[in-house]
PDB file of C-alpha atoms in Angstrom:
ATOM      1  CA  MET B   1       0.000   0.000   0.000  1.00  0.00           C
ATOM      2  CA  VAL B   2       1.140   3.540  -0.685  1.00  0.00           C
ATOM      3  CA  VAL B   3       0.214   6.393   1.624  1.00  0.00           C
ATOM      4  CA  VAL B   4       0.139   9.733  -0.193  1.00  0.00           C
ATOM      5  CA  GLY B   5       0.253  12.905   1.865  1.00  0.00           C
ATOM      6  CA  PRO B   6       0.556  16.627   1.215  1.00  0.00           C
ATOM      7  CA  HIS B   7       4.226  17.570   0.822  1.00  0.00           C
ATOM      8  CA  VAL B   8       7.160  19.111  -0.444  1.00  0.00           C
ATOM      9  CA  CYS B   9       6.730  21.865  -2.977  1.00  0.00           C
ATOM     10  CA  PRO B  10       7.277  25.137  -1.044  1.00  0.00           C
ATOM     11  CA  GLU B  11       5.295  27.252  -3.501  1.00  0.00           C
ATOM     12  CA  TYR B  12       2.453  24.732  -3.752  1.00  0.00           C
ATOM     13  CA  PRO B  13       2.415  22.748  -0.487  1.00  0.00           C
ATOM     14  CA  SER B  14      -0.253  20.307  -1.674  1.00  0.00           C
ATOM     15  CA  TYR B  15       1.374  19.615  -5.037  1.00  0.00           C
ATOM     16  CA  HIS B  16       2.519  16.025  -5.404  1.00  0.00           C
ATOM     17  CA  THR B  17       6.028  16.665  -6.717  1.00  0.00           C
ATOM     18  CA  PRO B  18       7.350  13.957  -9.078  1.00  0.00           C
ATOM     19  CA  CYS B  19      10.737  12.414  -8.414  1.00  0.00           C
ATOM     20  CA  LEU B  20      13.015  13.244 -11.357  1.00  0.00           C
ATOM     21  CA  SER B  21      16.461  11.739 -11.657  1.00  0.00           C
ATOM     22  CA  SER B  22      17.334  11.912 -15.345  1.00  0.00           C
ATOM     23  CA  LEU B  23      16.752  14.287 -18.228  1.00  0.00           C
ATOM     24  CA  ALA B  24      16.457  13.249 -21.830  1.00  0.00           C
ATOM     25  CA  PRO B  25      18.685  15.239 -24.200  1.00  0.00           C
ATOM     26  CA  ALA B  26      16.425  17.682 -26.013  1.00  0.00           C
ATOM     27  CA  ALA B  27      16.897  19.103 -29.460  1.00  0.00           C
ATOM     28  CA  HIS B  28      17.228  22.878 -29.357  1.00  0.00           C
ATOM     29  CA  ASN B  29      13.925  24.701 -29.862  1.00  0.00           C
ATOM     30  CA  VAL B  30      12.033  21.448 -30.483  1.00  0.00           C
ATOM     31  CA  SER B  31       9.218  20.528 -28.105  1.00  0.00           C
ATOM     32  CA  ILE B  32       8.644  17.052 -26.710  1.00  0.00           C
ATOM     33  CA  GLY B  33       5.297  17.030 -28.478  1.00  0.00           C
ATOM     34  CA  ALA B  34       6.960  17.706 -31.809  1.00  0.00           C
ATOM     35  CA  ARG B  35       9.578  15.006 -31.236  1.00  0.00           C
ATOM     36  CA  LEU B  36       6.903  12.465 -30.324  1.00  0.00           C
ATOM     37  CA  ALA B  37       4.997  13.303 -33.478  1.00  0.00           C
ATOM     38  CA  THR B  38       8.011  12.745 -35.720  1.00  0.00           C
ATOM     39  CA  GLN B  39       9.867   9.994 -33.816  1.00  0.00           C
ATOM     40  CA  PRO B  40       7.382   8.325 -31.470  1.00  0.00           C
ATOM     41  CA  ASP B  41       9.521   5.256 -30.768  1.00  0.00           C
ATOM     42  CA  SER B  42      12.960   6.836 -30.598  1.00  0.00           C
ATOM     43  CA  VAL B  43      12.704   9.061 -27.538  1.00  0.00           C
ATOM     44  CA  ARG B  44      13.230   6.719 -24.612  1.00  0.00           C
ATOM     45  CA  VAL B  45      15.097   7.149 -21.341  1.00  0.00           C
ATOM     46  CA  LYS B  46      15.792   4.952 -18.340  1.00  0.00           C
ATOM     47  CA  VAL B  47      15.526   6.622 -14.956  1.00  0.00           C
ATOM     48  CA  ALA B  48      16.170   5.461 -11.431  1.00  0.00           C
ATOM     49  CA  GLY B  49      13.393   7.568  -9.941  1.00  0.00           C
ATOM     50  CA  LEU B  50      10.290   6.174  -8.256  1.00  0.00           C
ATOM     51  CA  ARG B  51       6.739   7.419  -8.729  1.00  0.00           C
ATOM     52  CA  ASP B  52       4.520   6.870  -5.687  1.00  0.00           C
ATOM     53  CA  LEU B  53       1.627   6.298  -8.048  1.00  0.00           C
ATOM     54  CA  THR B  54       3.163   3.189  -9.554  1.00  0.00           C
ATOM     55  CA  TRP B  55       4.990   1.829  -6.497  1.00  0.00           C
ATOM     56  CA  SER B  56       1.933   0.220  -4.959  1.00  0.00           C
ATOM     57  CA  ILE B  57       0.966  -2.018  -7.852  1.00  0.00           C
ATOM     58  CA  THR B  58       4.554  -3.035  -8.620  1.00  0.00           C
ATOM     59  CA  HIS B  59       5.939  -3.921  -5.182  1.00  0.00           C
ATOM     60  CA  GLY B  60       5.271  -7.567  -6.004  1.00  0.00           C
ATOM     61  CA  ALA B  61       7.314  -7.417  -9.222  1.00  0.00           C
ATOM     62  CA  ARG B  62      10.507  -9.385  -9.708  1.00  0.00           C
ATOM     63  CA  GLY B  63      12.812  -8.509 -12.560  1.00  0.00           C
ATOM     64  CA  GLN B  64      11.814  -6.463 -15.571  1.00  0.00           C
ATOM     65  CA  GLY B  65       8.058  -6.423 -15.924  1.00  0.00           C
ATOM     66  CA  ALA B  66       7.543  -9.539 -13.842  1.00  0.00           C
ATOM     67  CA  MET B  67       5.645 -10.564 -10.719  1.00  0.00           C
ATOM     68  CA  GLY B  68       6.483 -14.020  -9.471  1.00  0.00           C
ATOM     69  CA  ASP B  69       6.006 -16.283 -12.480  1.00  0.00           C
ATOM     70  CA  THR B  70       3.844 -13.775 -14.331  1.00  0.00           C
ATOM     71  CA  GLU B  71       5.314 -11.401 -16.908  1.00  0.00           C
ATOM     72  CA  PHE B  72       3.847  -7.983 -17.600  1.00  0.00           C
ATOM     73  CA  SER B  73       4.652  -5.555 -20.363  1.00  0.00           C
ATOM     74  CA  THR B  74       2.477  -2.632 -19.202  1.00  0.00           C
ATOM     75  CA  LEU B  75       1.217  -1.092 -15.988  1.00  0.00           C
ATOM     76  CA  VAL B  76      -2.323  -1.718 -17.207  1.00  0.00           C
ATOM     77  CA  GLN B  77      -1.686  -5.471 -17.260  1.00  0.00           C
ATOM     78  CA  LEU B  78      -0.183  -5.290 -13.800  1.00  0.00           C
ATOM     79  CA  LEU B  79      -3.081  -3.385 -12.261  1.00  0.00           C
ATOM     80  CA  GLN B  80      -5.525  -5.768 -13.956  1.00  0.00           C
ATOM     81  CA  HIS B  81      -3.666  -8.644 -12.290  1.00  0.00           C
ATOM     82  CA  ARG B  82      -3.869  -6.957  -8.886  1.00  0.00           C
ATOM     83  CA  ALA B  83      -7.553  -6.130  -9.315  1.00  0.00           C
ATOM     84  CA  HIS B  84      -8.320  -9.751 -10.196  1.00  0.00           C
ATOM     85  CA  HIS B  85      -6.158 -11.519  -7.594  1.00  0.00           C
ATOM     86  CA  GLN B  86      -6.213  -8.954  -4.744  1.00  0.00           C
ATOM     87  CA  PRO B  87      -9.417  -6.979  -5.363  1.00  0.00           C
ATOM     88  CA  ASP B  88     -10.035  -5.946  -1.754  1.00  0.00           C
ATOM     89  CA  ARG B  89      -6.449  -5.103  -0.835  1.00  0.00           C
ATOM     90  CA  CYS B  90      -5.811  -1.417  -0.144  1.00  0.00           C
ATOM     91  CA  ALA B  91      -3.787   0.195  -2.929  1.00  0.00           C
ATOM     92  CA  TYR B  92      -3.603   3.824  -1.803  1.00  0.00           C
ATOM     93  CA  THR B  93      -4.532   5.955   1.176  1.00  0.00           C
ATOM     94  CA  VAL B  94      -4.548   9.730   0.852  1.00  0.00           C
ATOM     95  CA  LEU B  95      -3.791  11.614   4.060  1.00  0.00           C
ATOM     96  CA  ALA B  96      -5.425  14.814   5.252  1.00  0.00           C
ATOM     97  CA  GLU B  97      -3.369  17.824   6.363  1.00  0.00           C
ATOM     98  CA  ASN B  98      -3.394  16.546   9.958  1.00  0.00           C
ATOM     99  CA  GLY B  99      -1.998  13.153   8.924  1.00  0.00           C
ATOM    100  CA  SER B 100      -5.205  11.190   9.346  1.00  0.00           C
ATOM    101  CA  ALA B 101      -6.489   8.885   6.620  1.00  0.00           C
ATOM    102  CA  GLU B 102      -8.764  10.876   4.331  1.00  0.00           C
ATOM    103  CA  VAL B 103      -9.741   8.282   1.723  1.00  0.00           C
ATOM    104  CA  SER B 104      -8.526   4.850   0.597  1.00  0.00           C
ATOM    105  CA  VAL B 105      -8.991   2.804  -2.556  1.00  0.00           C
ATOM    106  CA  THR B 106      -8.641  -0.928  -3.214  1.00  0.00           C
ATOM    107  CA  TYR B 107      -7.122  -2.390  -6.368  1.00  0.00           C
ATOM    108  CA  ARG B 108     -10.533  -3.300  -7.747  1.00  0.00           C
ATOM    109  CA  GLN B 109     -11.940   0.152  -7.009  1.00  0.00           C
ATOM    110  CA  LEU B 110      -8.874   1.762  -8.562  1.00  0.00           C
ATOM    111  CA  GLU B 111      -9.272  -0.249 -11.750  1.00  0.00           C
ATOM    112  CA  ARG B 112     -12.973   0.607 -12.050  1.00  0.00           C
ATOM    113  CA  GLN B 113     -12.224   4.288 -11.520  1.00  0.00           C
ATOM    114  CA  ALA B 114      -9.413   4.157 -14.092  1.00  0.00           C
ATOM    115  CA  GLN B 115     -11.718   2.462 -16.581  1.00  0.00           C
ATOM    116  CA  ALA B 116     -14.445   5.069 -16.010  1.00  0.00           C
ATOM    117  CA  ILE B 117     -12.074   7.970 -16.673  1.00  0.00           C
ATOM    118  CA  ALA B 118     -10.480   6.114 -19.580  1.00  0.00           C
ATOM    119  CA  ALA B 119     -13.898   5.623 -21.191  1.00  0.00           C
ATOM    120  CA  ARG B 120     -14.446   9.389 -21.120  1.00  0.00           C
ATOM    121  CA  LEU B 121     -11.024   9.982 -22.659  1.00  0.00           C
ATOM    122  CA  GLN B 122     -11.697   7.358 -25.311  1.00  0.00           C
ATOM    123  CA  GLY B 123     -14.846   9.309 -26.158  1.00  0.00           C
ATOM    124  CA  LEU B 124     -12.515  12.174 -27.097  1.00  0.00           C
ATOM    125  CA  ASN B 125     -10.267   9.867 -29.168  1.00  0.00           C
ATOM    126  CA  ALA B 126      -7.444  10.671 -26.752  1.00  0.00           C
ATOM    127  CA  ALA B 127      -5.332   7.539 -27.372  1.00  0.00           C
ATOM    128  CA  GLY B 128      -1.751   8.705 -27.923  1.00  0.00           C
ATOM    129  CA  GLU B 129      -2.679  12.295 -27.040  1.00  0.00           C
ATOM    130  CA  ARG B 130      -0.994  14.225 -24.227  1.00  0.00           C
ATOM    131  CA  VAL B 131      -3.304  14.866 -21.259  1.00  0.00           C
ATOM    132  CA  LEU B 132      -2.498  17.524 -18.655  1.00  0.00           C
ATOM    133  CA  LEU B 133      -3.232  16.495 -15.059  1.00  0.00           C
ATOM    134  CA  LEU B 134      -3.962  19.603 -12.982  1.00  0.00           C
ATOM    135  CA  TYR B 135      -4.568  18.310  -9.455  1.00  0.00           C
ATOM    136  CA  THR B 136      -3.536  18.753  -5.868  1.00  0.00           C
ATOM    137  CA  THR B 137      -2.464  15.621  -4.005  1.00  0.00           C
ATOM    138  CA  SER B 138      -5.738  13.709  -4.045  1.00  0.00           C
ATOM    139  CA  MET B 139      -7.463  10.488  -4.982  1.00  0.00           C
ATOM    140  CA  GLU B 140      -8.650  12.240  -8.150  1.00  0.00           C
ATOM    141  CA  TYR B 141      -5.015  12.668  -9.199  1.00  0.00           C
ATOM    142  CA  ILE B 142      -4.273   8.980  -8.680  1.00  0.00           C
ATOM    143  CA  THR B 143      -7.355   7.727 -10.523  1.00  0.00           C
ATOM    144  CA  SER B 144      -6.850  10.176 -13.396  1.00  0.00           C
ATOM    145  CA  PHE B 145      -3.214   9.109 -13.842  1.00  0.00           C
ATOM    146  CA  PHE B 146      -4.264   5.489 -14.210  1.00  0.00           C
ATOM    147  CA  GLY B 147      -7.244   6.584 -16.312  1.00  0.00           C
ATOM    148  CA  CYS B 148      -4.789   7.979 -18.856  1.00  0.00           C
ATOM    149  CA  LEU B 149      -2.893   4.678 -18.918  1.00  0.00           C
ATOM    150  CA  TYR B 150      -6.121   2.721 -19.399  1.00  0.00           C
ATOM    151  CA  ALA B 151      -7.069   5.009 -22.302  1.00  0.00           C
ATOM    152  CA  GLY B 152      -3.696   4.627 -24.024  1.00  0.00           C
ATOM    153  CA  ALA B 153      -3.197   8.378 -23.516  1.00  0.00           C
ATOM    154  CA  VAL B 154       0.002  10.068 -22.309  1.00  0.00           C
ATOM    155  CA  ALA B 155      -0.326  11.570 -18.831  1.00  0.00           C
ATOM    156  CA  VAL B 156       1.388  14.920 -18.265  1.00  0.00           C
ATOM    157  CA  PRO B 157       1.369  15.807 -14.532  1.00  0.00           C
ATOM    158  CA  ALA B 158       1.534  19.590 -14.035  1.00  0.00           C
ATOM    159  CA  TYR B 159       0.670  22.116 -11.333  1.00  0.00           C
ATOM    160  CA  PRO B 160      -2.774  22.315  -9.718  1.00  0.00           C
ATOM    161  CA  LEU B 161      -5.081  25.200 -10.494  1.00  0.00           C
ATOM    162  CA  ARG B 162      -5.032  27.945  -7.882  1.00  0.00           C
ATOM    163  CA  SER B 163      -6.740  30.915  -9.492  1.00  0.00           C
ATOM    164  CA  LEU B 164      -7.458  32.576 -12.822  1.00  0.00           C
ATOM    165  CA  ARG B 165      -4.031  34.196 -12.769  1.00  0.00           C
ATOM    166  CA  PRO B 166      -1.646  33.054 -15.526  1.00  0.00           C
ATOM    167  CA  HIS B 167       0.622  30.147 -14.611  1.00  0.00           C
ATOM    168  CA  PRO B 168       3.721  30.319 -16.834  1.00  0.00           C
ATOM    169  CA  ARG B 169       4.939  26.831 -15.893  1.00  0.00           C
ATOM    170  CA  ASN B 170       1.689  25.116 -16.818  1.00  0.00           C
ATOM    171  CA  GLN B 171       1.499  27.146 -19.996  1.00  0.00           C
ATOM    172  CA  ALA B 172       5.040  26.136 -20.950  1.00  0.00           C
ATOM    173  CA  ILE B 173       4.326  22.463 -20.244  1.00  0.00           C
ATOM    174  CA  ALA B 174       1.087  22.530 -22.231  1.00  0.00           C
ATOM    175  CA  GLN B 175       2.827  24.109 -25.190  1.00  0.00           C
ATOM    176  CA  ASP B 176       5.924  21.896 -25.093  1.00  0.00           C
ATOM    177  CA  ALA B 177       3.934  18.660 -24.724  1.00  0.00           C
ATOM    178  CA  GLN B 178       1.381  19.780 -27.322  1.00  0.00           C
ATOM    179  CA  ALA B 179      -1.367  18.690 -24.931  1.00  0.00           C
ATOM    180  CA  THR B 180      -4.873  18.374 -26.354  1.00  0.00           C
ATOM    181  CA  VAL B 181      -6.834  17.432 -23.212  1.00  0.00           C
ATOM    182  CA  ALA B 182      -6.702  18.654 -19.604  1.00  0.00           C
ATOM    183  CA  LEU B 183      -8.137  16.953 -16.519  1.00  0.00           C
ATOM    184  CA  THR B 184      -8.841  18.586 -13.181  1.00  0.00           C
ATOM    185  CA  LYS B 185     -11.222  18.183 -10.266  1.00  0.00           C
ATOM    186  CA  THR B 186     -14.854  18.866 -11.056  1.00  0.00           C
ATOM    187  CA  SER B 187     -14.758  21.704  -8.506  1.00  0.00           C
ATOM    188  CA  THR B 188     -11.977  23.513 -10.399  1.00  0.00           C
ATOM    189  CA  LEU B 189     -13.249  22.790 -13.924  1.00  0.00           C
ATOM    190  CA  PRO B 190     -14.818  26.275 -14.346  1.00  0.00           C
ATOM    191  CA  VAL B 191     -11.450  27.869 -13.478  1.00  0.00           C
ATOM    192  CA  LEU B 192      -9.705  25.698 -16.048  1.00  0.00           C
ATOM    193  CA  GLN B 193     -12.253  26.480 -18.740  1.00  0.00           C
ATOM    194  CA  GLN B 194     -11.873  30.219 -18.178  1.00  0.00           C
ATOM    195  CA  ARG B 195      -8.087  29.971 -18.224  1.00  0.00           C
ATOM    196  CA  VAL B 196      -8.127  28.036 -21.482  1.00  0.00           C
ATOM    197  CA  GLU B 197     -10.164  30.829 -23.041  1.00  0.00           C
ATOM    198  CA  ARG B 198      -7.742  33.504 -21.853  1.00  0.00           C
ATOM    199  CA  VAL B 199      -4.309  31.907 -22.383  1.00  0.00           C
ATOM    200  CA  PRO B 200      -3.035  31.488 -25.959  1.00  0.00           C
ATOM    201  CA  GLU B 201      -0.778  28.545 -25.039  1.00  0.00           C
ATOM    202  CA  MET B 202      -3.788  26.608 -23.759  1.00  0.00           C
ATOM    203  CA  LYS B 203      -6.253  27.462 -26.517  1.00  0.00           C
ATOM    204  CA  GLY B 204      -8.007  24.429 -27.938  1.00  0.00           C
ATOM    205  CA  LEU B 205      -7.554  22.231 -24.850  1.00  0.00           C
ATOM    206  CA  ARG B 206     -10.554  20.002 -24.239  1.00  0.00           C
ATOM    207  CA  CYS B 207     -11.330  20.088 -20.531  1.00  0.00           C
ATOM    208  CA  LEU B 208     -12.789  17.360 -18.334  1.00  0.00           C
ATOM    209  CA  GLY B 209     -13.596  17.405 -14.632  1.00  0.00           C
ATOM    210  CA  THR B 210     -13.200  14.240 -12.556  1.00  0.00           C
ATOM    211  CA  SER B 211     -14.391  13.347  -9.090  1.00  0.00           C
ATOM    212  CA  TYR B 212     -13.904  10.474  -6.683  1.00  0.00           C
ATOM    213  CA  PRO B 213     -15.709   8.246  -7.022  1.00  0.00           C
ATOM    214  CA  GLU B 214     -16.596   8.436 -10.700  1.00  0.00           C
ATOM    215  CA  PRO B 215     -19.945   6.852 -11.720  1.00  0.00           C
ATOM    216  CA  ASP B 216     -19.254   3.127 -11.798  1.00  0.00           C
ATOM    217  CA  GLU B 217     -21.366   2.505 -14.896  1.00  0.00           C
ATOM    218  CA  ASP B 218     -18.961   4.608 -16.975  1.00  0.00           C
ATOM    219  CA  ALA B 219     -16.376   1.842 -16.530  1.00  0.00           C
ATOM    220  CA  ASP B 220     -18.566  -0.530 -18.547  1.00  0.00           C
ATOM    221  CA  ARG B 221     -17.946   1.559 -21.677  1.00  0.00           C
ATOM    222  CA  TRP B 222     -14.148   1.124 -21.453  1.00  0.00           C
ATOM    223  CA  GLN B 223     -12.368  -0.635 -24.295  1.00  0.00           C
ATOM    224  CA  PRO B 224      -8.877  -2.120 -23.756  1.00  0.00           C
ATOM    225  CA  PRO B 225      -6.336   0.086 -25.550  1.00  0.00           C
ATOM    226  CA  THR B 226      -3.686  -1.152 -27.951  1.00  0.00           C
ATOM    227  CA  ILE B 227      -0.518  -0.597 -25.941  1.00  0.00           C
ATOM    228  CA  ARG B 228       2.762  -2.433 -25.455  1.00  0.00           C
ATOM    229  CA  ALA B 229       5.945  -2.212 -23.414  1.00  0.00           C
ATOM    230  CA  ASP B 230       7.399   0.703 -25.382  1.00  0.00           C
ATOM    231  CA  THR B 231       4.146   2.696 -25.380  1.00  0.00           C
ATOM    232  CA  ILE B 232       4.636   6.059 -23.688  1.00  0.00           C
ATOM    233  CA  ALA B 233       3.059   6.157 -20.230  1.00  0.00           C
ATOM    234  CA  TYR B 234       3.700   9.757 -19.226  1.00  0.00           C
ATOM    235  CA  LEU B 235       5.862  12.851 -19.622  1.00  0.00           C
ATOM    236  CA  GLN B 236       7.663  14.059 -16.521  1.00  0.00           C
ATOM    237  CA  TYR B 237       8.708  17.701 -16.308  1.00  0.00           C
ATOM    238  CA  THR B 238      11.072  19.601 -14.050  1.00  0.00           C
ATOM    239  CA  SER B 239       9.600  22.244 -11.769  1.00  0.00           C
ATOM    240  CA  GLY B 240      10.622  25.123 -14.026  1.00  0.00           C
ATOM    241  CA  SER B 241      11.797  27.139 -11.022  1.00  0.00           C
ATOM    242  CA  THR B 242      15.118  28.139 -12.632  1.00  0.00           C
ATOM    243  CA  ALA B 243      14.301  27.753 -16.327  1.00  0.00           C
ATOM    244  CA  SER B 244      11.495  26.664 -18.601  1.00  0.00           C
ATOM    245  CA  PRO B 245      10.254  23.178 -17.580  1.00  0.00           C
ATOM    246  CA  LYS B 246      12.074  20.357 -19.342  1.00  0.00           C
ATOM    247  CA  GLY B 247      10.617  16.898 -19.711  1.00  0.00           C
ATOM    248  CA  VAL B 248      11.472  13.257 -20.174  1.00  0.00           C
ATOM    249  CA  VAL B 249       9.509  10.542 -21.940  1.00  0.00           C
ATOM    250  CA  LEU B 250       8.766   7.419 -19.885  1.00  0.00           C
ATOM    251  CA  SER B 251       7.385   4.202 -21.346  1.00  0.00           C
ATOM    252  CA  HIS B 252       5.630   1.393 -19.497  1.00  0.00           C
ATOM    253  CA  GLN B 253       8.807  -0.652 -19.847  1.00  0.00           C
ATOM    254  CA  ASN B 254      10.908   2.140 -18.295  1.00  0.00           C
ATOM    255  CA  LEU B 255       8.640   2.241 -15.260  1.00  0.00           C
ATOM    256  CA  LEU B 256       8.347  -1.503 -14.770  1.00  0.00           C
ATOM    257  CA  HIS B 257      12.092  -1.996 -15.138  1.00  0.00           C
ATOM    258  CA  ASN B 258      13.085   0.694 -12.669  1.00  0.00           C
ATOM    259  CA  LEU B 259      10.372  -0.031 -10.131  1.00  0.00           C
ATOM    260  CA  ALA B 260      11.383  -3.693 -10.084  1.00  0.00           C
ATOM    261  CA  GLN B 261      15.029  -2.678  -9.560  1.00  0.00           C
ATOM    262  CA  ILE B 262      14.037  -0.386  -6.681  1.00  0.00           C
ATOM    263  CA  ARG B 263      12.028  -3.186  -5.108  1.00  0.00           C
ATOM    264  CA  GLU B 264      15.044  -5.479  -5.235  1.00  0.00           C
ATOM    265  CA  ALA B 265      17.490  -2.822  -4.001  1.00  0.00           C
ATOM    266  CA  PHE B 266      15.363  -1.920  -0.974  1.00  0.00           C
ATOM    267  CA  ARG B 267      14.099  -5.476  -0.421  1.00  0.00           C
ATOM    268  CA  LEU B 268      10.497  -4.286  -0.378  1.00  0.00           C
ATOM    269  CA  GLY B 269       7.765  -6.744   0.518  1.00  0.00           C
ATOM    270  CA  GLU B 270       4.013  -6.632   0.070  1.00  0.00           C
ATOM    271  CA  GLU B 271       3.424  -5.371   3.623  1.00  0.00           C
ATOM    272  CA  GLU B 272       5.538  -2.203   3.312  1.00  0.00           C
ATOM    273  CA  VAL B 273       3.700   1.109   3.615  1.00  0.00           C
TER     274      VAL B 273
END
């Protein structure tokens, strides 16, 4: 189980800051979105960083993309395995500001929520598209991240919405990634829609609001995406505090490989929290 609490970005205390340990070499004046469009299978990096979001479902993995005697090539396959074999096991608990448990989700619930969000993204033909995730640390962030994976879309975690004021870092990320869809909490959707109308770099973004829990019947409309080990899972950007945000491209294989190595290095078992 992973416990996710509010931490460590001084400017945005509730922002779930990604762990970044390697930068892909970028061509001068060429965005990640443009490079993906022209060379979708050539931009790959291996990183030693760990994402809390993917730790929980991979702490049973052994070797590259494996769990016990079962091999996996994508995080979708791995979560499906967990949801089938350990449906009632707690996957994530989000903590409140005072450290108490705010909300938890089991593997089965997480998969259903991911499928529900994925079905909405599939309705926008978002497979292969870059999707901005504009959330505070929350269960909505977790379910939307996996929703992107289940839709075959590319998740792009960015900064949460705070007000209608311009946010240069989000604008730079949206432009560099060539994002076409943005997800945020239902409560902040009106703010996002107004910002999209006002900011040239975000013009044309299709906006969706998500909540937890999503209507369960939406999950029934989900169709398994066509993805494989080298399919891009998400783009991870630097904070942009000293320069324009720079990103790396991470595939399902990258994540499974490195998470399995971390599990072995730290000798993590299924009971670790």
